[in-house]
Short mmCIF file of C-alpha atoms and ligand atoms in Angstrom, two decimals:
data_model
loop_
_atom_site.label_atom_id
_atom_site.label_comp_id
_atom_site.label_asym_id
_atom_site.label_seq_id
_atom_site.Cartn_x
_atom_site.Cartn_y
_atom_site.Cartn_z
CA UNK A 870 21.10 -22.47 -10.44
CA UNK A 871 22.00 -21.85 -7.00
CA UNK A 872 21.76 -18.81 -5.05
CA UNK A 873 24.98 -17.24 -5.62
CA UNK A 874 24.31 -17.65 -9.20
CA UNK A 875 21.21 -16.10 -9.41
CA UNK A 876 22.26 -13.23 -7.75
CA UNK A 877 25.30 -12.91 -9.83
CA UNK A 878 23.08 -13.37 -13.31
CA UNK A 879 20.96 -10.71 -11.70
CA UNK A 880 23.57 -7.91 -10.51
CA UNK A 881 25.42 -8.48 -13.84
CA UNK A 882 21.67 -7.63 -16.07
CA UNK A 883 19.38 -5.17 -13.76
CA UNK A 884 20.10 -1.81 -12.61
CA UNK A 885 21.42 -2.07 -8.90
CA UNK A 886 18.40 0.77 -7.36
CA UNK A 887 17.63 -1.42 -4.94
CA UNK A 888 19.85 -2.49 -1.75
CA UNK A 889 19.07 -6.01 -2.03
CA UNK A 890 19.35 -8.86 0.48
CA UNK A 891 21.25 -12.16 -0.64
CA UNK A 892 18.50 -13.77 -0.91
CA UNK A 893 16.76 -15.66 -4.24
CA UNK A 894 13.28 -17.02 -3.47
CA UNK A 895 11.82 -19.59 -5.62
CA UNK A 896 8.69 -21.03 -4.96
CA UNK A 897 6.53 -21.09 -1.60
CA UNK A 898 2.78 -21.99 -0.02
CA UNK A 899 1.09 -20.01 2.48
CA UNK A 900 3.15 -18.02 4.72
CA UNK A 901 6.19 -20.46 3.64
CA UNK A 902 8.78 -19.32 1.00
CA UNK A 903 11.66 -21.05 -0.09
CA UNK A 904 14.84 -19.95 -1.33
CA UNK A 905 16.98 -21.52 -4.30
CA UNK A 906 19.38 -23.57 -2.50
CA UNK A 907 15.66 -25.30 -0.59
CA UNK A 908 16.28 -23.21 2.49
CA UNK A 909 12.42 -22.28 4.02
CA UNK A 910 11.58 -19.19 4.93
CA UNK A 911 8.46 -18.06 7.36
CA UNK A 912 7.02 -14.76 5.55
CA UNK A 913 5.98 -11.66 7.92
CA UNK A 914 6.45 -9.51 4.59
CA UNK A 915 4.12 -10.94 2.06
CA UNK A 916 6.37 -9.09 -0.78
CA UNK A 917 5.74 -5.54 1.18
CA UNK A 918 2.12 -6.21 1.74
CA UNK A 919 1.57 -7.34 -1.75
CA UNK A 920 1.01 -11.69 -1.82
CA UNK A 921 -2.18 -10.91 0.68
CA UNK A 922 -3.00 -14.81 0.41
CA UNK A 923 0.26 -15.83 0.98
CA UNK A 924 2.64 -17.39 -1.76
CA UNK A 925 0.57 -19.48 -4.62
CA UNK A 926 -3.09 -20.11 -3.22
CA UNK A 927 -4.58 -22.58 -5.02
CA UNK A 928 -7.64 -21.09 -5.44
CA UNK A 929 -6.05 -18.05 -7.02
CA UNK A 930 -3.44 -19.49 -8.94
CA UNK A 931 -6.15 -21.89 -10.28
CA UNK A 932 -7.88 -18.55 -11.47
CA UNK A 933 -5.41 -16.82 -12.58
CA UNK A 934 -4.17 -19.65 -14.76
CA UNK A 935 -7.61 -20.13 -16.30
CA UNK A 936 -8.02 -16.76 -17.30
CA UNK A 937 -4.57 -16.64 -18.97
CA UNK A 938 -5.83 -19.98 -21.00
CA UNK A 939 -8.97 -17.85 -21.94
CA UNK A 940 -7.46 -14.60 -22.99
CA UNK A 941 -4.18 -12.23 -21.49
CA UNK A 942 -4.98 -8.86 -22.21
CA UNK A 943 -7.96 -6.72 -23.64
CA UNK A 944 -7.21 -3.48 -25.35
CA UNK A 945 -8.87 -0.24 -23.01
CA UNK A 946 -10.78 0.16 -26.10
CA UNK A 947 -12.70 -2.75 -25.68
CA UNK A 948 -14.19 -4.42 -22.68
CA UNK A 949 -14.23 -7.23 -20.86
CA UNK A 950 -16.48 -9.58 -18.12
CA UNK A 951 -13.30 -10.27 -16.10
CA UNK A 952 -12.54 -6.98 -15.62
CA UNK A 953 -16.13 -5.82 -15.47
CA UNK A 954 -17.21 -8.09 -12.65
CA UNK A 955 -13.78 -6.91 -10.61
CA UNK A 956 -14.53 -3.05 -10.89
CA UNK A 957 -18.32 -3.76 -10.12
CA UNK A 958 -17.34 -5.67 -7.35
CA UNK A 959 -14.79 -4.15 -5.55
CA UNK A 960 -16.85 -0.68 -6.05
CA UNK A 961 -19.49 -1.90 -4.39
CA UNK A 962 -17.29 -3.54 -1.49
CA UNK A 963 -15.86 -0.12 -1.15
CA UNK A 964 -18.85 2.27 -1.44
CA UNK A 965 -17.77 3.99 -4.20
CA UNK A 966 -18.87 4.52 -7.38
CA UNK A 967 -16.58 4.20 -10.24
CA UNK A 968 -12.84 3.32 -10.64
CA UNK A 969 -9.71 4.03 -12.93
CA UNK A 970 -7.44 0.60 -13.58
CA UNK A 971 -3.58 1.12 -13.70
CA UNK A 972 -0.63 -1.26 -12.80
CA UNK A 973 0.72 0.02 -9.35
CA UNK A 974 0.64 2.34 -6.26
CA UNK A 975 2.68 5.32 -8.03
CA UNK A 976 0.08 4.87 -11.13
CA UNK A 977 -3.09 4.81 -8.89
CA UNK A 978 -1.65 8.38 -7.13
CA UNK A 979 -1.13 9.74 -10.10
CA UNK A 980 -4.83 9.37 -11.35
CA UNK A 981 -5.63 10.54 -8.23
CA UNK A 982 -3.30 13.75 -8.27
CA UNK A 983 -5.10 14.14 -12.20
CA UNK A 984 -8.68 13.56 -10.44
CA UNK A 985 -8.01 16.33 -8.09
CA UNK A 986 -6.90 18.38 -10.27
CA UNK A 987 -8.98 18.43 -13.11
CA UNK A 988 -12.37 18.39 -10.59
CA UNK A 989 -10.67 21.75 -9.46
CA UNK A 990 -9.86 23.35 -12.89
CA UNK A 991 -13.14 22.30 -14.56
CA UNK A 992 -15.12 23.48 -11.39
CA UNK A 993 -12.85 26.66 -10.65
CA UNK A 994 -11.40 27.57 -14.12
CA UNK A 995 -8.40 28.82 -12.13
CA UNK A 996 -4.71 27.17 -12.94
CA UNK A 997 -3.54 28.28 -9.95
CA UNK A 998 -5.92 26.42 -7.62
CA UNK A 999 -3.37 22.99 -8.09
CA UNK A 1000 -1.77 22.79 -4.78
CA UNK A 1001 -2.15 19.34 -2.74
CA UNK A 1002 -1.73 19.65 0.29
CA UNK A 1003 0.21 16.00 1.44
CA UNK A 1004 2.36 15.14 5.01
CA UNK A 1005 5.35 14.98 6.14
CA UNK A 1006 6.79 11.14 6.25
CA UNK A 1007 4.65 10.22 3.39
CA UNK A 1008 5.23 8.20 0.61
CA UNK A 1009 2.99 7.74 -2.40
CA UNK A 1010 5.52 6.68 -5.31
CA UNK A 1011 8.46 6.65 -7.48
CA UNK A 1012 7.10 8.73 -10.61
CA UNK A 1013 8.75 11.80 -10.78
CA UNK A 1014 4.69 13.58 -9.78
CA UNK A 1015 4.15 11.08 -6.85
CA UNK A 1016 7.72 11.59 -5.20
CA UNK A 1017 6.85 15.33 -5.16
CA UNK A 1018 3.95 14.35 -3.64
CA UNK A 1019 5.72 12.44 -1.12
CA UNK A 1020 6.64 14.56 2.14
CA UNK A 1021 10.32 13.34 2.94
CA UNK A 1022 13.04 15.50 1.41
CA UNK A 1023 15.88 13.07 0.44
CA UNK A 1024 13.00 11.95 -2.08
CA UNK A 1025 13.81 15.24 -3.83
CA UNK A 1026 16.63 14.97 -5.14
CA UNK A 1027 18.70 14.13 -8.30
CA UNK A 1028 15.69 14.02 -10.75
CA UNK A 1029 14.86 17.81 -10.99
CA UNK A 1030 12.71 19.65 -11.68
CA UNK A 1031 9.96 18.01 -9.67
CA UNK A 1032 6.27 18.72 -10.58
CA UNK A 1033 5.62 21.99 -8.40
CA UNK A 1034 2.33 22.41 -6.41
CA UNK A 1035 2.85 19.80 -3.47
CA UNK A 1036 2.92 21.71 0.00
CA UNK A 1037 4.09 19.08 3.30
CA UNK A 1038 2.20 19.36 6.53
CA UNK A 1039 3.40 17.48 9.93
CA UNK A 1040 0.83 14.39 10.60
CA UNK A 1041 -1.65 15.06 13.47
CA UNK A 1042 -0.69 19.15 13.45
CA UNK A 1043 -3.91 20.46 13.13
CA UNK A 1044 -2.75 24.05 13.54
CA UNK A 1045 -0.21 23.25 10.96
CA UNK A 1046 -2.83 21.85 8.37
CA UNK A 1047 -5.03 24.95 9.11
CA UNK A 1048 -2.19 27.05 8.19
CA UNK A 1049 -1.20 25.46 4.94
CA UNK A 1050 -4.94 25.85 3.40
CA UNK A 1051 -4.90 28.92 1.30
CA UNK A 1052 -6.74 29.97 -2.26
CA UNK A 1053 -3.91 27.44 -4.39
CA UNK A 1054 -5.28 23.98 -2.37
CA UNK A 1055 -7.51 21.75 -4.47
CA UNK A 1056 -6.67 18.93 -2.37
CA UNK A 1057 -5.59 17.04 0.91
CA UNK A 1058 -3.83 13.59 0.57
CA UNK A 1059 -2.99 11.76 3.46
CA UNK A 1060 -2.41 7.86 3.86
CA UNK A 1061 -3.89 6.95 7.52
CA UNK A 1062 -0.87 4.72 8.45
CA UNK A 1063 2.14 6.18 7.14
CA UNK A 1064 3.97 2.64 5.93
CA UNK A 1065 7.22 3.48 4.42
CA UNK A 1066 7.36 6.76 7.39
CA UNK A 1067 7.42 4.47 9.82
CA UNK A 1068 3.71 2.68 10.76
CA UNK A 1069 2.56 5.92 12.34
CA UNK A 1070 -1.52 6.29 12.33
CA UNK A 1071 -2.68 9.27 12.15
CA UNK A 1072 -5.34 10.80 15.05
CA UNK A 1073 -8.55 10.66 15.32
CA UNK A 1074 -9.04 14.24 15.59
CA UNK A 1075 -6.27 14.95 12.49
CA UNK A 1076 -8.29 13.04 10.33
CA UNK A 1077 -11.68 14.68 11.16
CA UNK A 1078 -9.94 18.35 10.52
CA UNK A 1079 -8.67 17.19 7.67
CA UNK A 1080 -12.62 16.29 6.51
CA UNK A 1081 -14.27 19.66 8.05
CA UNK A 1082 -11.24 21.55 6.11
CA UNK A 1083 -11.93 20.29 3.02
CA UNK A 1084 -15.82 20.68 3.34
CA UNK A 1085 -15.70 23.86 4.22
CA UNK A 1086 -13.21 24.75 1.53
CA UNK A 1087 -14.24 22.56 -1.26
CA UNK A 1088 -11.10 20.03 -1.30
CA UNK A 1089 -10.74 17.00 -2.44
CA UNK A 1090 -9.91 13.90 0.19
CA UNK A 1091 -7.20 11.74 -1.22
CA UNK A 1092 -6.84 8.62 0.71
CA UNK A 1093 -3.54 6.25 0.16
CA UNK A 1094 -5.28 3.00 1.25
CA UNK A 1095 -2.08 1.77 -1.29
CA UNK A 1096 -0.31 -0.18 1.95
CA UNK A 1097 -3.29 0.05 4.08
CA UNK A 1098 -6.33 -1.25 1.68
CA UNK A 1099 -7.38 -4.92 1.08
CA UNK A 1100 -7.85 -6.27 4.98
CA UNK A 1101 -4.45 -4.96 5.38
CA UNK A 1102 -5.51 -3.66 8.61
CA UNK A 1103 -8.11 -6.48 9.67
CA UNK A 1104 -10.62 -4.39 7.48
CA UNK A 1105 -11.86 -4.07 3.98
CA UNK A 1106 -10.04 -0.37 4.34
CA UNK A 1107 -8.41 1.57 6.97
CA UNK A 1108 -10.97 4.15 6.27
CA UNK A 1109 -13.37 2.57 8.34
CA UNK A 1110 -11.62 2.72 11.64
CA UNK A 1111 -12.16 6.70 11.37
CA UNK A 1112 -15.35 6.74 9.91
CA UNK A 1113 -14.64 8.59 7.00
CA UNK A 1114 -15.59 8.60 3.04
CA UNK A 1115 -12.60 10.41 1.04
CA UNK A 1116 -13.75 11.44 -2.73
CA UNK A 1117 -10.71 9.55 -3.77
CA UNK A 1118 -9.08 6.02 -2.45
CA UNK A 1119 -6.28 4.50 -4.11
CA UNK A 1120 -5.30 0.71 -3.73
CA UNK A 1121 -2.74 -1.60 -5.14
CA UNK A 1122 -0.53 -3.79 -3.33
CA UNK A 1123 -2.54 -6.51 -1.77
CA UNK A 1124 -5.43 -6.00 -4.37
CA UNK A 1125 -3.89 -8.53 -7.03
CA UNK A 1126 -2.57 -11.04 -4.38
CA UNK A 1127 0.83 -10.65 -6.04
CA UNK A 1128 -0.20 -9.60 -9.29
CA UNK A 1129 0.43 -5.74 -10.31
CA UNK A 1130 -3.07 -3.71 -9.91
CA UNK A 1131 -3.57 -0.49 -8.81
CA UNK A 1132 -6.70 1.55 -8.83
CA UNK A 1133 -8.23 5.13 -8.05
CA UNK A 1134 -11.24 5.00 -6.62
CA UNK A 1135 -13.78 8.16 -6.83
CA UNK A 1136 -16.86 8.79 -5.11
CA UNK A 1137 -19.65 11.46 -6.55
CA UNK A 1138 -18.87 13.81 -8.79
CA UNK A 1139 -15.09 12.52 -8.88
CA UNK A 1140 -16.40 9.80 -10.59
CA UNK A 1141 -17.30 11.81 -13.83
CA UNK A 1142 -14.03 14.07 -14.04
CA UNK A 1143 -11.99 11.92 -16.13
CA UNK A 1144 -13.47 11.59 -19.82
CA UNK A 1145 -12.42 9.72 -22.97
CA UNK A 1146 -8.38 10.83 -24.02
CA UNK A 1147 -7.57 12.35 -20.51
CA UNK A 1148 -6.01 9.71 -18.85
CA UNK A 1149 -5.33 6.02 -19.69
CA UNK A 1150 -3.25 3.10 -19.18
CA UNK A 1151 -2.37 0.25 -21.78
CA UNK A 1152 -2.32 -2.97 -19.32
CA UNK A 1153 -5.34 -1.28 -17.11
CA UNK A 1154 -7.82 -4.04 -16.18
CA UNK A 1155 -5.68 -6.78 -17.29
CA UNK A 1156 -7.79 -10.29 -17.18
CA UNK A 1157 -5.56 -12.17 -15.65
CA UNK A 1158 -4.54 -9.92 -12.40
CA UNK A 1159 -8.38 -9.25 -12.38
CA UNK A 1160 -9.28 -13.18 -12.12
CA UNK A 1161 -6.46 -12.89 -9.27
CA UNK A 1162 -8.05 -9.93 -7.65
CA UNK A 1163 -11.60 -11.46 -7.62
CA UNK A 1164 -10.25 -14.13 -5.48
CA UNK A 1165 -8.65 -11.65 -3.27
CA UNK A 1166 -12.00 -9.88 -3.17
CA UNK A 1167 -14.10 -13.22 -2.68
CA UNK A 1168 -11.61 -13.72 0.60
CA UNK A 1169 -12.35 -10.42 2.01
CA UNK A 1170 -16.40 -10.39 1.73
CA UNK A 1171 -16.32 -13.61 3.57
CA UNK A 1172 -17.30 -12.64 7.64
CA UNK A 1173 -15.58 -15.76 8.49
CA UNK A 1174 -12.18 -15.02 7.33
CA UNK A 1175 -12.82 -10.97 7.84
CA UNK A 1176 -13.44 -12.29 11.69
CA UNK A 1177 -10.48 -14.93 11.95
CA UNK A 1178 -8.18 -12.29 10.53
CA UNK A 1179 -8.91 -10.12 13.17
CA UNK A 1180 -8.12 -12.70 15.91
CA UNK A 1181 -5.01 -13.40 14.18
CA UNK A 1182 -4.17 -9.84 14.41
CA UNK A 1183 -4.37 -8.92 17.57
CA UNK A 1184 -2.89 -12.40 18.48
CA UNK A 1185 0.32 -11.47 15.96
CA UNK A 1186 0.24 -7.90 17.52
CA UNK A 1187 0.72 -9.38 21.42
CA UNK A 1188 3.32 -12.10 20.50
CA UNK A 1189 4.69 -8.79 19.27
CA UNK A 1190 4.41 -6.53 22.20
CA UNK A 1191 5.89 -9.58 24.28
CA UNK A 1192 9.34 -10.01 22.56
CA UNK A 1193 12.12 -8.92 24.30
CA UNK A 1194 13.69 -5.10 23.59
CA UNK A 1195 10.35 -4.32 21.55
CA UNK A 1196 9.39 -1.14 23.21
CA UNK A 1197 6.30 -0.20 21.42
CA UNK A 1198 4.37 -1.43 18.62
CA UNK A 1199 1.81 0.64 16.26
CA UNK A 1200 -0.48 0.05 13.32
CA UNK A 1201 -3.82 -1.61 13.14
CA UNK A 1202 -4.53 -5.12 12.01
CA UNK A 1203 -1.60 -6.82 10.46
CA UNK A 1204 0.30 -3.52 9.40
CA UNK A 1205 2.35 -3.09 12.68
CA UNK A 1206 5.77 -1.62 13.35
CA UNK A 1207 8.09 -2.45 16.38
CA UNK A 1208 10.18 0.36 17.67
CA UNK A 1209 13.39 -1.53 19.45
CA UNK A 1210 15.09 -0.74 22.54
CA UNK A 1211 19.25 -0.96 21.92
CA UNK A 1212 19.37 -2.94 18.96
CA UNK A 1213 18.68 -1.28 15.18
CA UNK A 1214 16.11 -2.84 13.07
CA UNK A 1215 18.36 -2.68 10.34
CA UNK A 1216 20.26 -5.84 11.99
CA UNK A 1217 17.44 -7.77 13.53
CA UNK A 1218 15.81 -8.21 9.62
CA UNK A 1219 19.35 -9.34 8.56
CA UNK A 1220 19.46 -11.74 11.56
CA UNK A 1221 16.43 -12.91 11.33
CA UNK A 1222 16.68 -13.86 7.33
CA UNK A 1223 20.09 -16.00 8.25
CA UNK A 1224 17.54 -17.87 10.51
CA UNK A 1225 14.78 -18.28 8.27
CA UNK A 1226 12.44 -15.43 8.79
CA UNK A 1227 11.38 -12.78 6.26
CA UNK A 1228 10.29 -9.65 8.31
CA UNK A 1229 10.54 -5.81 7.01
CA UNK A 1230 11.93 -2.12 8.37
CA UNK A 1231 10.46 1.41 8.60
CA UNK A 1232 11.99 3.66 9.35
CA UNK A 1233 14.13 3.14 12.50
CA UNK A 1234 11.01 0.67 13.45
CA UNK A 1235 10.70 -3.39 12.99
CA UNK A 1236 8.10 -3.58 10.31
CA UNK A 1237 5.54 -6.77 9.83
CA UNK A 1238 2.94 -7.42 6.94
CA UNK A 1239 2.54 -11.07 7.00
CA UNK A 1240 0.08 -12.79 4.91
CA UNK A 1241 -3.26 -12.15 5.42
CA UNK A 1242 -3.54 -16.01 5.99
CA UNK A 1243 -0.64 -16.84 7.46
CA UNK A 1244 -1.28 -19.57 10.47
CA UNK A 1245 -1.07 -19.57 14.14
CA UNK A 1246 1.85 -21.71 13.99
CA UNK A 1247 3.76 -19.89 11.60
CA UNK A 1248 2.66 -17.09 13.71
CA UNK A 1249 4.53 -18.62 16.47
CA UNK A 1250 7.54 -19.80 14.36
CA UNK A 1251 8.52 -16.43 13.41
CA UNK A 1252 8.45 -14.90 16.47
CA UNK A 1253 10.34 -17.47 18.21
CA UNK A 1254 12.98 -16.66 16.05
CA UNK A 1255 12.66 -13.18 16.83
CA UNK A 1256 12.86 -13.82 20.27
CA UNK A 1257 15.89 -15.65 19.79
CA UNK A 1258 17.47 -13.19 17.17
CA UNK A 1259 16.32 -9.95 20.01
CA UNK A 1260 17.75 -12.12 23.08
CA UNK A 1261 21.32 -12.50 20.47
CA UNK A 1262 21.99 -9.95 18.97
C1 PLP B 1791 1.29 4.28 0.73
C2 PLP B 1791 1.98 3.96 -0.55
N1 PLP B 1791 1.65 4.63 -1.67
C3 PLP B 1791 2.23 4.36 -2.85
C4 PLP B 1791 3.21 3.41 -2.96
C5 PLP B 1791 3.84 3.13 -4.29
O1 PLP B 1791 3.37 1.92 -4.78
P1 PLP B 1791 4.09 1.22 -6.03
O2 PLP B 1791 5.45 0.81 -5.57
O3 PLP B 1791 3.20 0.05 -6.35
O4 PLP B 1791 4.14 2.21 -7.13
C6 PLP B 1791 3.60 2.68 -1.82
C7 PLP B 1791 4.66 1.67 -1.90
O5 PLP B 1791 5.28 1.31 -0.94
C8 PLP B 1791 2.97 2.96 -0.59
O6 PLP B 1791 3.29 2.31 0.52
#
């Protein structure tokens, strides 16, 4: 089938809650996708920061498909070395102490709202102490719990009533987040590059108030490393560029390398709030996006490729800074948005994917989250078409 025809087969069988692109991809290697009709495509969106080793690495599809030869799935009830060696590794890659296994970003927030929670109510006894406090621009999920949690108002709407006890704060208003703490607050979450709000990292000094405020009050931390985890940034987690430990971390996009995983992470006594029939998840700790993941994991505790992927981020982010009508770029690593001088991003992606480059918005901003192993000269072959698409249009 051609193009056209998938897209007609498609439209005719799924829901349309997506605006998608005309666009059918098929198969691709590396930073390299190609589209049904054998048109190539350079990739500066990985699948929104999910294929972190590009499209079908051999070393992960050949572990991936072994695992699937061995055995799919494992019942929750039961356990398994795949998933075994995954948690214990990417705990102790994290410095954290135990993990809960779900399927996505929305799934791994709502543990985490659960987590927070619960560690309030069985420490407190009072069902009133429930609020989160989360920040404006955020965006944490699609479950009816996790858009509440997410601080953008056209997000609340049509699928009322929401889950109540979600209070917004302005990133990086200190005075603001001060303000908003009263007896209700159990928790602060807070992802430290907003993604979907725009690329917009939050400051230094935000981020430490938001750790003395929660010390001195007894809150829980709730990190959404969901677009920022897995070397996202040019490190394990964007955590580590502010120093920080939250209680709770949650991950999913790049974790699988393509393959749907998301996970909560806890540290201390968050680790030991969730016991046996309050909380669960049927394809949790799946075998076969494990096997993935432990590739993915393998990738990132290698110095070598940890070091190279920082050169190739702060190469990507200067071939960035030096296209024409880009006025500003943020982010860290290889999570970076472009904010454009006279021209709306909105048209530069659809110019750009009539020339054979996959790139991403935010916002009002250019957004790119390329494969974590994408090359120098694809590097260069996207951007010269984004030069030419910036100089165009
Ligand atoms: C920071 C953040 N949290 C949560 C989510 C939701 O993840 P998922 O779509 O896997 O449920 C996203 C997705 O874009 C995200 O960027």
């Amino acid at each position: 089938m051609n193009s056209k025809e998938i897209i007609e087969q498609y439209n005719s069988a799924v829901v349309s809650s997506y605006g998608r692109l005309d666009l059918a991809l098929e198969c691709g290697s590396g930073a390299q996708g190609t589209d049904a009709d054998g048109k190539p495509l350079i990739d500066f969106g990985s699948g929104i920061g999910t294929n972190s080793l590009g499209y079908a690495d051999n070393e992960w599809a050949d572990a991936v498909s072994q695992q699937a030869h061995k055995m799919q799935h494992v019942s929750n009830y039961y356990y398994n070395s795949t998933a075994a060696e995954f948690a214990d590794k990417l705990t102790a890659m994290t410095g954290t102490d135990k993990l809960f296994f779900g399927n996505s970003g929305a799934e791994a927030n709502e543990c985490a709202i659960k987590i927070a929670r619960k560690r309030s109510f069985d420490k407190y006894g009072d069902p009133n102490r429930t609020t989160i406090i989360t920040l404006v621009n955020s965006f944490h999920g699609r479950t009816v719990t996790t858009l509440s949690a997410t601080g953008q108002e056209h997000f609340h709407n049509y699928f009322f009533p929401f889950t109540p006890g979600f209070k917004y704060v302005e990133a990086n208003n200190i005075q603001a987040l001060r303000e908003a703490i009263d007896p209700t607050v159990c928790a602060i979450m807070f992802e430290f590059i907003q993604g979907e709000g725009g690329v917009n990292v939050l400051e230094q000094s935000f981020v430490d108030e938001i750790f003395a405020l929660a010390k001195q009050h007894d809150l829980a931390t709730v990190s959404d490393e969901v677009q920022t985890g897995m070397g996202r940034t040019a490190r394990l987690l964007a955590a580590e560029y502010f120093g920080v430990k939250p209680d709770i971390v949650t991950l999913a996009k790049g974790l699988g390398g393509g393959l749907p995983i998301g996970v909560c992470l806890t540290r201390g006594e968050y680790a030991e709030v969730l016991t046996p029939g309050t909380h669960g998840s049927t394809f949790g700790g799946n075998p076969v996006v494990c096997a993935g993941g432990l590739v993915v994991l393998k990738r990132l505790s290698d110095p070598a490729f940890m070091a190279e992927l920082e050169k190739k981020a702060a190469y990507f982010r200067s071939s960035l800074e030096n296209l024409p009508k880009v006025k500003s770029v943020t982010g860290l690593g290889l999570m970076l948005g472009a904010e454009l001088d006279g021209i709306a991003a909105s048209d530069v992606l659809k110019a750009a994917l009539d020339k054979g480059l996959l790139v991403l918005t935010a916002k009002t901003k250019l957004r790119c989250l390329p494969p974590l192993t994408i090359s120098y000269e694809q590097i260069d072959a996207g951007m010269a078409i984004l030069k030419e698409v910036l100089e165009n249009e």
